[in-house]
Structures are given as C-alpha cells and as structure tokens.
Short mmCIF file of C-alpha atoms and ligand atoms in Angstrom, two decimals:
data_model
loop_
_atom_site.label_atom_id
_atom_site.label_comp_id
_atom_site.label_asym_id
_atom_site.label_seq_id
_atom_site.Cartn_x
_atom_site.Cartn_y
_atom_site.Cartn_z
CA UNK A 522 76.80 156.71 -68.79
CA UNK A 523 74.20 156.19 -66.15
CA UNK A 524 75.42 156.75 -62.60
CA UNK A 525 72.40 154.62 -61.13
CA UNK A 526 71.67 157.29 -58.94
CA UNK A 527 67.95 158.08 -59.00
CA UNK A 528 66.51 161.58 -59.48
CA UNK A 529 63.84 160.99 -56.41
CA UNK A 530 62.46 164.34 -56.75
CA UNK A 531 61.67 164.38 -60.31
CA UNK A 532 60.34 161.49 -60.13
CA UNK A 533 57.95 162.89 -57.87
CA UNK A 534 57.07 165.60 -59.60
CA UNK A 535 56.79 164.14 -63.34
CA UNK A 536 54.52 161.62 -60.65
CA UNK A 537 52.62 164.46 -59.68
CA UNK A 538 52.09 166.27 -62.97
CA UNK A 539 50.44 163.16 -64.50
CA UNK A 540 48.06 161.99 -61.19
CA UNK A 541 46.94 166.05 -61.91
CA UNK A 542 45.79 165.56 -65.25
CA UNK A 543 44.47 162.59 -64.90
CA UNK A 544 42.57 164.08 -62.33
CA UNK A 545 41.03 166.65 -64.57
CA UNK A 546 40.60 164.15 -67.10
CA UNK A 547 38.13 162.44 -64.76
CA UNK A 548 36.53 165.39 -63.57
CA UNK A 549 36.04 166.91 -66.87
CA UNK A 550 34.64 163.43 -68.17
CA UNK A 551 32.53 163.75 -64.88
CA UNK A 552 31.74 166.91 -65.54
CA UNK A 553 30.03 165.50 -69.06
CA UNK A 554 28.52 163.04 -67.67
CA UNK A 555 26.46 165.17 -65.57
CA UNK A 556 25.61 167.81 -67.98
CA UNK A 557 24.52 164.43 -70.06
CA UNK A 558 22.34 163.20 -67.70
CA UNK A 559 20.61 166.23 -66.50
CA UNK A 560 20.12 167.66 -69.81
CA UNK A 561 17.38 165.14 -71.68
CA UNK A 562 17.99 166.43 -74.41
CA UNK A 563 21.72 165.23 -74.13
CA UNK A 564 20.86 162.05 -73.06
CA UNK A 565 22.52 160.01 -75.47
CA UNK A 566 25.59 162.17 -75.84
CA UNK A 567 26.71 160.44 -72.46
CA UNK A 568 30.03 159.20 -72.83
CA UNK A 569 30.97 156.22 -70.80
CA UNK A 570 34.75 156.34 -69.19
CA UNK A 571 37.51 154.12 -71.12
CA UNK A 572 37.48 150.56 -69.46
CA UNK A 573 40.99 150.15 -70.35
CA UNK A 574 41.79 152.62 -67.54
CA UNK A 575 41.81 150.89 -64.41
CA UNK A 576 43.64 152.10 -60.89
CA UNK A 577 43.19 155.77 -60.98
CA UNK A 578 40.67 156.24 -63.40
CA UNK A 579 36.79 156.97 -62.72
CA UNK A 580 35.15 153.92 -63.25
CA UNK A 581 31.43 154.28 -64.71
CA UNK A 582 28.89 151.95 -64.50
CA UNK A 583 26.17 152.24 -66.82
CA UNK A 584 22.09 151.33 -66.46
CA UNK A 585 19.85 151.91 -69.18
CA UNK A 586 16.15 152.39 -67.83
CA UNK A 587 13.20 153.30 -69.63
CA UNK A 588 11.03 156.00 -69.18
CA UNK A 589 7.53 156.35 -70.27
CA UNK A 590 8.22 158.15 -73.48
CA UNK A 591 10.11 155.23 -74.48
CA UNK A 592 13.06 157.02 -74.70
CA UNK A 593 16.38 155.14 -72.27
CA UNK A 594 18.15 157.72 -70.04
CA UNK A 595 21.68 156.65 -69.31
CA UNK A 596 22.67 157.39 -65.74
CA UNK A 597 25.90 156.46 -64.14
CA UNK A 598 27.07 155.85 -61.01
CA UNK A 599 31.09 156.80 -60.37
CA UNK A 600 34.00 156.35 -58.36
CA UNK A 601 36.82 159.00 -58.16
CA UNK A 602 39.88 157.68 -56.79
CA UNK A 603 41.33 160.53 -54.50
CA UNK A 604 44.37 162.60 -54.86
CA UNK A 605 46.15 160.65 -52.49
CA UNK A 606 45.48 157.20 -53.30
CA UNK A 607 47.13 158.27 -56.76
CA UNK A 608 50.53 159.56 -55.27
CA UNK A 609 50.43 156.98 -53.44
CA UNK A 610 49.99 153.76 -55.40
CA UNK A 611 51.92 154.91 -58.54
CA UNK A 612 54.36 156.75 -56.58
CA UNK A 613 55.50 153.96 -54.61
CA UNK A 614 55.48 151.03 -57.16
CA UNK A 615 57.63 153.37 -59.78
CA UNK A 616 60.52 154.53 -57.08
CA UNK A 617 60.19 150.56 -55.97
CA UNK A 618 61.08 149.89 -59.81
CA UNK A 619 63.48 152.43 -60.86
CA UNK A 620 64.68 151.47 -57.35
CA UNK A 621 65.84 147.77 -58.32
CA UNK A 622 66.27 148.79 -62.18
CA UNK A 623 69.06 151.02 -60.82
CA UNK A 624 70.62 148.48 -58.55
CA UNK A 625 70.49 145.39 -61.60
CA UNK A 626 72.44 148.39 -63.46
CA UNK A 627 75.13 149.53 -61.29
CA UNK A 628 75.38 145.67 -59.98
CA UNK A 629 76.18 144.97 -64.04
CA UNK A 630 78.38 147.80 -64.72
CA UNK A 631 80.60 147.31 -61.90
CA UNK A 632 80.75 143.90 -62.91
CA UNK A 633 81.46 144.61 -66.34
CA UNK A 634 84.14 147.03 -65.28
CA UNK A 635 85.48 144.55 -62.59
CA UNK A 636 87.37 142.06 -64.86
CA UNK A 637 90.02 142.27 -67.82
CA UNK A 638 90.26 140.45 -71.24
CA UNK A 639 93.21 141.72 -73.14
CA UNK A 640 91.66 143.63 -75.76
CA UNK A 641 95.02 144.88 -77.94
CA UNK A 642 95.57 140.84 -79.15
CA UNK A 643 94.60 140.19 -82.35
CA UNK A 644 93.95 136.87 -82.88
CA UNK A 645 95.59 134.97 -85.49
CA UNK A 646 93.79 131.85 -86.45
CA UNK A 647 97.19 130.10 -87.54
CA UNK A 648 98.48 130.28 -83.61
CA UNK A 649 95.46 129.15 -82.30
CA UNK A 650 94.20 126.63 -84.95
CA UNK A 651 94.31 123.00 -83.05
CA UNK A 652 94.09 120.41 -86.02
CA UNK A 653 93.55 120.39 -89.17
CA UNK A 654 90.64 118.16 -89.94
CA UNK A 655 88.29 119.44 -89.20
CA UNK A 656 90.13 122.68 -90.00
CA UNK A 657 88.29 125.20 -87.94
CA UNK A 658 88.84 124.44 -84.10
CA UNK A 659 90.66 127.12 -82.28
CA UNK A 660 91.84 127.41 -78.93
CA UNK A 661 93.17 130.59 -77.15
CA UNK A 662 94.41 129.39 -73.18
CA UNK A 663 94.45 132.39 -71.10
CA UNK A 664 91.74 134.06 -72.69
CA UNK A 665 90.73 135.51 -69.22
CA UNK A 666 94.25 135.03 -67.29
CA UNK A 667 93.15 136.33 -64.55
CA UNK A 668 91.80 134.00 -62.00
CA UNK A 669 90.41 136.60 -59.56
CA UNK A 670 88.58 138.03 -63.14
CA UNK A 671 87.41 134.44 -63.65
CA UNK A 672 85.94 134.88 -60.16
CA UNK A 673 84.06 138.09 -60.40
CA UNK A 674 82.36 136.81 -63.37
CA UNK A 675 81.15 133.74 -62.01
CA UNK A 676 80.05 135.58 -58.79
CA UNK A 677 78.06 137.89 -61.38
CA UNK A 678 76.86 134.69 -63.05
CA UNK A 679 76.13 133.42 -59.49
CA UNK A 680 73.89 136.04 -58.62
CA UNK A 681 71.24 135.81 -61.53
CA UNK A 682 67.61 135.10 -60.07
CA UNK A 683 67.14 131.46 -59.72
CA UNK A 684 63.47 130.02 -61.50
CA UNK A 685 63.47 126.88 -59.70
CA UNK A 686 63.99 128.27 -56.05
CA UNK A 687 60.90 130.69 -56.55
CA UNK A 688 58.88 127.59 -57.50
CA UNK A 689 59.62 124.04 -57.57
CA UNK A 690 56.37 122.41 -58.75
CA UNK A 691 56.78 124.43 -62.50
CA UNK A 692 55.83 121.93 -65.28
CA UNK A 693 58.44 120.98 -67.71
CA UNK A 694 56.63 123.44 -69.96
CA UNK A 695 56.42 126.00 -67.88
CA UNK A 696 60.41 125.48 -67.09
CA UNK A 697 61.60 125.57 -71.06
CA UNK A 698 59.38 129.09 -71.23
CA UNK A 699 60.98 130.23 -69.15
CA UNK A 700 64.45 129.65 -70.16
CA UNK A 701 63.00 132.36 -72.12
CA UNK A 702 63.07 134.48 -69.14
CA UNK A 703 66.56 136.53 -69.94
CA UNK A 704 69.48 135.94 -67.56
CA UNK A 705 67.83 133.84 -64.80
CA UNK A 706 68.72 129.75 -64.07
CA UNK A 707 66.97 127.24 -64.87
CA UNK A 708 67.60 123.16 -63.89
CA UNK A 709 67.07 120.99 -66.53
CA UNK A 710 64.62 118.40 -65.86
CA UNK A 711 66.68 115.45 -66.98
CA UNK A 712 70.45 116.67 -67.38
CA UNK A 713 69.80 118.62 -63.94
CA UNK A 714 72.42 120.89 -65.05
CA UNK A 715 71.20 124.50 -64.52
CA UNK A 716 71.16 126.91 -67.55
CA UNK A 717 70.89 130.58 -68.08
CA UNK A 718 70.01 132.24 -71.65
CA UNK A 719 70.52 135.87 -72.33
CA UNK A 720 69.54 136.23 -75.80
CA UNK A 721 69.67 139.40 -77.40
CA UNK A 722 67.47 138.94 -80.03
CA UNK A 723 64.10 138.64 -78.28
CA UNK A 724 63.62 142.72 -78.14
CA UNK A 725 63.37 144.30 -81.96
CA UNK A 726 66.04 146.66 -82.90
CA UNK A 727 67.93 146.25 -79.80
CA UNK A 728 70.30 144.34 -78.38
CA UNK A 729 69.74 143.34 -74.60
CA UNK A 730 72.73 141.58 -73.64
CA UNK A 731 73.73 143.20 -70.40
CA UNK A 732 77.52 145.00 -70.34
CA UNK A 733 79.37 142.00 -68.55
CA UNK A 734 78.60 140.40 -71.83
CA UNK A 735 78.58 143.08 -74.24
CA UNK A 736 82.43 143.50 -73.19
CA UNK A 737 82.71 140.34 -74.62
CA UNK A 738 80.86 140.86 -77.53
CA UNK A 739 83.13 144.15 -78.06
CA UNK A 740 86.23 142.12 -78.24
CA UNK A 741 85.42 139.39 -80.30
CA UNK A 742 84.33 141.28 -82.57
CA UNK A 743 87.58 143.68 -82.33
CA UNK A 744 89.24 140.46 -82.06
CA UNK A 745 88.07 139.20 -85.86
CA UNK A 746 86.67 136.21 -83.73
CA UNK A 747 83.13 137.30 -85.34
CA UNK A 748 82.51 138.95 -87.90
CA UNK A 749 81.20 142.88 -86.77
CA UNK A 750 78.17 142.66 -88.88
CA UNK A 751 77.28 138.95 -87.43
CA UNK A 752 78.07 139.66 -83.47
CA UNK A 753 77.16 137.16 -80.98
CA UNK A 754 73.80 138.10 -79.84
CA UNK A 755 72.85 135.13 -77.79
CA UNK A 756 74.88 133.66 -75.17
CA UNK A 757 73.96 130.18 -73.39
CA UNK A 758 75.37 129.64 -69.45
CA UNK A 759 76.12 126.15 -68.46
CA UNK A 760 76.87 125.43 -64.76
CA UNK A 761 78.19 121.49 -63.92
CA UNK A 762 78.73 120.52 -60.94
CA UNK A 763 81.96 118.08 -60.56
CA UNK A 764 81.20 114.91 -63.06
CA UNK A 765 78.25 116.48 -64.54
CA UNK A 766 78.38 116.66 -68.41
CA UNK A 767 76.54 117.32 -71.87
CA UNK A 768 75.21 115.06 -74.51
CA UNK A 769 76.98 114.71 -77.72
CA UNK A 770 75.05 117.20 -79.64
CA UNK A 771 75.08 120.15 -82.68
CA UNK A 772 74.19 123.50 -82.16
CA UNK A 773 71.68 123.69 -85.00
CA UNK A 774 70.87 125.66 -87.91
CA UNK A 775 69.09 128.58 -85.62
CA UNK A 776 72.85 130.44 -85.50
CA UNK A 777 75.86 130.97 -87.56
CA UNK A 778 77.64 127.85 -87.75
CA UNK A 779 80.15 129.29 -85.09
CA UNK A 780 80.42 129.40 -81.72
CA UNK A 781 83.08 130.53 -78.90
CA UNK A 782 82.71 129.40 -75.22
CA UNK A 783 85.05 130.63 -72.48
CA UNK A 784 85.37 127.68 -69.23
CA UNK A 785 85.53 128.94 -65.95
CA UNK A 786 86.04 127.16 -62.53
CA UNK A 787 87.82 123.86 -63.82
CA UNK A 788 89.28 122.12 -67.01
CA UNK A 789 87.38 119.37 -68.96
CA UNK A 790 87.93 117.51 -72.02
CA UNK A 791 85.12 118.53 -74.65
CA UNK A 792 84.64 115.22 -77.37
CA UNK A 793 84.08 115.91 -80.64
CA UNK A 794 82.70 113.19 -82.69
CA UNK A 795 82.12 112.73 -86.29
CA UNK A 796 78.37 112.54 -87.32
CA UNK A 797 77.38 109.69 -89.08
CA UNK A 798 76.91 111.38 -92.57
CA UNK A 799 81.34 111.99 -92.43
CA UNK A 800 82.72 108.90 -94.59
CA UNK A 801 84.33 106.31 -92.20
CA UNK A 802 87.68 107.64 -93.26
CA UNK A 803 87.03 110.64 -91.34
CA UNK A 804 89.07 110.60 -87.87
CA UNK A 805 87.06 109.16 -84.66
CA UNK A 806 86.47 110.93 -81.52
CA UNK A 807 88.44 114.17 -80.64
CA UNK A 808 88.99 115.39 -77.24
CA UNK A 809 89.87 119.26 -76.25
CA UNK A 810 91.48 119.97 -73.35
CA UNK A 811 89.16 122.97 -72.36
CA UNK A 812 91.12 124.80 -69.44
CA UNK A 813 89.72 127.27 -66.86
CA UNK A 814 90.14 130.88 -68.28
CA UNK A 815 90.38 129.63 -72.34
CA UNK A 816 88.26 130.17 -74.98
CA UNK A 817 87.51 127.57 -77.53
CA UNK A 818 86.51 129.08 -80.96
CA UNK A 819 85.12 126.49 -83.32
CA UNK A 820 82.78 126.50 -87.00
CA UNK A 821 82.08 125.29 -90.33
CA UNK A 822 83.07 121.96 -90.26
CA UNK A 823 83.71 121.23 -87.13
CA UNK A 824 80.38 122.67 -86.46
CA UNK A 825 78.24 121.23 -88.59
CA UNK A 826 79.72 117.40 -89.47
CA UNK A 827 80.58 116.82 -85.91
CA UNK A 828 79.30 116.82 -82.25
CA UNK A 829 80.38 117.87 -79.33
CA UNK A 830 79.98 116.57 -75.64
CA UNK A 831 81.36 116.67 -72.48
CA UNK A 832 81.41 112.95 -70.52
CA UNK A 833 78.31 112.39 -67.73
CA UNK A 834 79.39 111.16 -64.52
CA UNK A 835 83.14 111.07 -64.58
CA UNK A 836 85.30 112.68 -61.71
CA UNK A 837 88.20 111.87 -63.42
CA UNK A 838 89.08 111.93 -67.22
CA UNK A 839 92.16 110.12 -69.02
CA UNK A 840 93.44 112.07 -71.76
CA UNK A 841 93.95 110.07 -75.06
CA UNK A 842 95.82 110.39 -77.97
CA UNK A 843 93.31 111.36 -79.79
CA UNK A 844 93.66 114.76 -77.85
CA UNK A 845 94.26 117.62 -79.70
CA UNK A 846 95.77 120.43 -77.03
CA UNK A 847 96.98 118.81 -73.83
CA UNK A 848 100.68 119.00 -72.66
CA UNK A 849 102.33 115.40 -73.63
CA UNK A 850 102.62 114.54 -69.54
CA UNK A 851 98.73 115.21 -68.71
CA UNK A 852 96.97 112.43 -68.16
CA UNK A 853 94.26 112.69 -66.02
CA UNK A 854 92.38 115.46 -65.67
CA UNK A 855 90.60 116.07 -62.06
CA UNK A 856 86.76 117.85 -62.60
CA UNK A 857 85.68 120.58 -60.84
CA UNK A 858 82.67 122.79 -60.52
CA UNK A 859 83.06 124.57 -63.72
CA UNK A 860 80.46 127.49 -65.79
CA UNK A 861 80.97 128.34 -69.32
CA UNK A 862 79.48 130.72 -71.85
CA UNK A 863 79.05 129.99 -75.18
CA UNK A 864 78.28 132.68 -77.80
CA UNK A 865 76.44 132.76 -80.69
CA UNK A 866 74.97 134.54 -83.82
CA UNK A 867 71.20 133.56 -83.68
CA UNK A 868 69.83 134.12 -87.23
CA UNK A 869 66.53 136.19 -87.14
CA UNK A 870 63.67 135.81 -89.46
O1 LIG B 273 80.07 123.68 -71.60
C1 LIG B 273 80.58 123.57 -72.68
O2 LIG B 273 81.79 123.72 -72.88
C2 LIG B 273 79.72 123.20 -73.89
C3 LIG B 273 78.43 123.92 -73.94
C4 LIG B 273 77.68 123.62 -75.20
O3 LIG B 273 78.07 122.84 -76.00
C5 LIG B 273 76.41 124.29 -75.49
O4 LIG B 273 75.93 125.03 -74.66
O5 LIG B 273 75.88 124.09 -76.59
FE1 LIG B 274 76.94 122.97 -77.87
#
C-alpha cells in the first residue's frame, strides 16, 4: 500500500542521473556536429538535434549557404542549457507533482478508510424488492447507517476541484468536456445542479475509480448487487440544493440496464413513470421514498420501460399512495441539501 510519503532523495538522484545523460547526449551530438562541420568532407553527415526535445535539449538551428564549388555546408548555431537550469526546472516541477499526487492519495485513502458499509450482509433481493411491477426495484435503508460516515463522504465529495470557480465564462461546450474531466464539479447550464463524473472506463485496461469508490464497488459486487464480471465502473455525483430536482429521464443504452444510487444529506421521493411505449394498463406514476444513508437498486424493467425523476422546485413533497416504501404516517417529506451517487456498468466498445 502506498504510505504517500515521498522518497525526496531518490527523486533527486533518479533527477540527476537523467539531466547527466542528457547532458552527454547533447554534447556528444555537439560533439558531431562539429566534427561535421569542420570536416568538408563530412559535410552532409551533419545531424540536426531532435525538435521534439524541447527544455533541456540543445536546440540547433540550421543555415544552408553555398559555397563556390556549389556544394551547401551546413553550419549550426547551438544552445546548451546548463547543468543547473536542468536540476532546476525538472527538479522542481516533478517534487511539485509527486508532491500533490501524494496528498490527492493519502487525502483518498483516509477517506476511503474513514467510513463503514457493512460488508458481511448479503443481500437478498426478496427483503429488499419494493413492488412487483415493475419487478426489479430494490431498496436497502441504512445502507450507510452511519450518519457521521454519511458525512465524511460528502466532505470527500465536497472537496473535489470545482470547474466553474476556476473559470466562469467556459462555453457550454467547453463545460460538457469537461464533465469529462474525472472527479471535479461541474454546474449544469440549465438544471444548475452541479455534477461530478468519475468514470472508470476512460483509461484502457484500468480502472480509475479512486478507493472511496472502489470500496463501494468491492461490496456490491461481494454483495451480488452486480454481477463481479460487470462491476460498476462509472459513477455519476448529483448535488441539489433544497427543492432542486431532475427531469424524468432513462439512463440509456450506454450501461447495463442497472443502476444503484446511495442518497446522502436528506430524503426525497424519486417518481418513476411509465414510458409511453408500456400499455395504458400499466400502473401510473411511482414514488420512492429515497432516505438519507439508503441505497436504491433498480434494472430491467424498471430501467428500461420507465423514467425516473425527482420534482423541480418543491420544498416540500406529499407522499401518495402510489408510494411504494414510506411508513403509512409520512406524509410530507421536508427537502434538504442532499448528494447521491449512482453507479453504473458503462458498456465499452
Ligand atoms: O439523484 C438521484 O437520486 C437520481 C440521479 C439520477 O437519476 C441520475 O444521475 O441518472
Ligand atoms: Fe438517472
């Protein structure tokens, strides 16, 4: 496991080792050029110095003249960067990296190791299976009991870079790319609800979801919540601010049709409706109590004939009939400021 602890003095000297033969690289190229150009009948055996090398390297410069036998001398004029210019540029920048690397790492570990989610539970879809059409919405309260675990998660959550404080005149464009930008927020332009994606996927043959979430990937997976050789690998975060909600909406055919999202911060009711292509015999509008600390597992069906939304602009919510998972004396539910993460398998090409 890494400690986070950084090895300052082999850093320095791995540092060292390569400004020294880069150093005789140029020099030896240098060395070449010279012979080249004061041997004419080397002339065109001058070999100019990589362009792709920029900082440290010697940069050339080449001018062809002609002399009277008609014959073009190359001559070159160079630039050696000195000794201590390289220590010092690459030195600094790397320990400035490995510097902040380090702290991102321990910052995640000790966040991953900072909360509990009862891992020995297996979960049984009959206990947690809320209706049953459609037949595949579960819901498992207490998921994270703990509130002060809740907490230190959202803190974590809390402390991702934010895109739109760095720069506030970023196109719409430019703000969907970079939603692409791993584990930093994002407003929406027209929801202004702030989002942060962490999707695993984007590297090849690794997975980069950082250990708070990999915990959780660990357990579902233990948990039979998905399936070990489809793990979530993509996980959205949603922060609303009291009232604020989400259009009625499918996930889409870019993951397994599954999804689990764990609420923090405050309860809401989460609609599902029936798409239009259900027969009108098919029941109307759902609602799911979703309560701080619970996971809410749902697929097939319920994934792909029906949407799901949380209500814009309401402080307040009445719970129907129609709901699935409330306690028979709730009737209003009070909104909060609330985050949730919602995992998913994203299919790759
Ligand atoms: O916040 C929620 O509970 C729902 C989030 C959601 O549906 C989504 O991100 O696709
Ligand atoms: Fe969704």
């Amino acid at each position: 496991m890494d400690d986070g602890a950084i090895d300052f003095r082999k850093l320095l000297k791995e540092e060292k080792r390569k400004a020294k033969l880069e150093r005789q690289r140029q020099q030896q190229q240098q060395q070449q050029k010279d012979d080249a150009v004061q041997d004419p009948s080397t002339n065109h055996a001058a070999v100019a110095t990589d362009p792709s090398i920029t900082n440290h390297a010697a940069v050339a410069t080449e001018t062809n003249s002609s002399d009277n036998t008609g014959t073009t001398n190359q001559t070159y004029s160079t630039t050696i960067i000195r000794e201590e210019d390289v220590d010092a540029l690459d030195f600094e920048r790397l320990v400035q990296e490995e510097k902040e690397a380090s702290k991102k790492r321990q910052h995640e570990q000790a966040m991953a190791d900072g909360w509990s989610i009862p891992q020995q539970r297996q979960v049984d879809p009959r206990q947690h299976l809320v209706c049953s059409n459609p037949p595949s919405i579960f819901y498992i309260p207490n998921f994270m009991p703990q509130e002060s675990d809740q907490q230190a998660l959202m803190e974590w959550l809390l402390s991702l870079p934010d895109n739109n404080q760095n720069n506030t005149t970023t196109s719409n464009h430019e703000k969907e790319a970079s939603l692409q930008a791993n584990g930093t927020w994002t407003t929406m332009h027209y929801a202004k609800r702030r989002v942060a994606l962490f999707d695993g996927t984007l590297q090849v043959g690794q997975s980069t979801l950082p250990p708070p979430l990999q915990r959780f990937v660990t357990v579902f997976c233990q948990q039979g919540i998905f399936p070990v050789e489809e793990p979530p690998n993509h996980v959205l975060i949603n922060e609303y601010s009291p009232g604020q909600g989400i259009l009625p909406h499918t996930d889409g055919p870019a993951y397994i049709s599954r999804t689990a999202t764990l609420s923090l911060g405050s309860d809401v009711l989460l609609q599902f409706t029936p798409r239009p292509h259900l027969d009108s015999n098919q029941p109307t509008t759902r609602q799911l109590w979703l309560e701080k600390g619970s996971l809410l597992v749902f697929q097939d069906a319920a994934y792909l004939d029906y949407m799901h939304g949380i209500q814009d602009r309401v402080l307040e919510e009445t719970v129907t009939e129609n709901c699935l998972n409330a306690p028979a004396n709730t009737q209003i539910i009070k909104r909060g400021y609330r985050i949730s993460l919602t995992f998913r398998h994203k299919l790759v090409q």
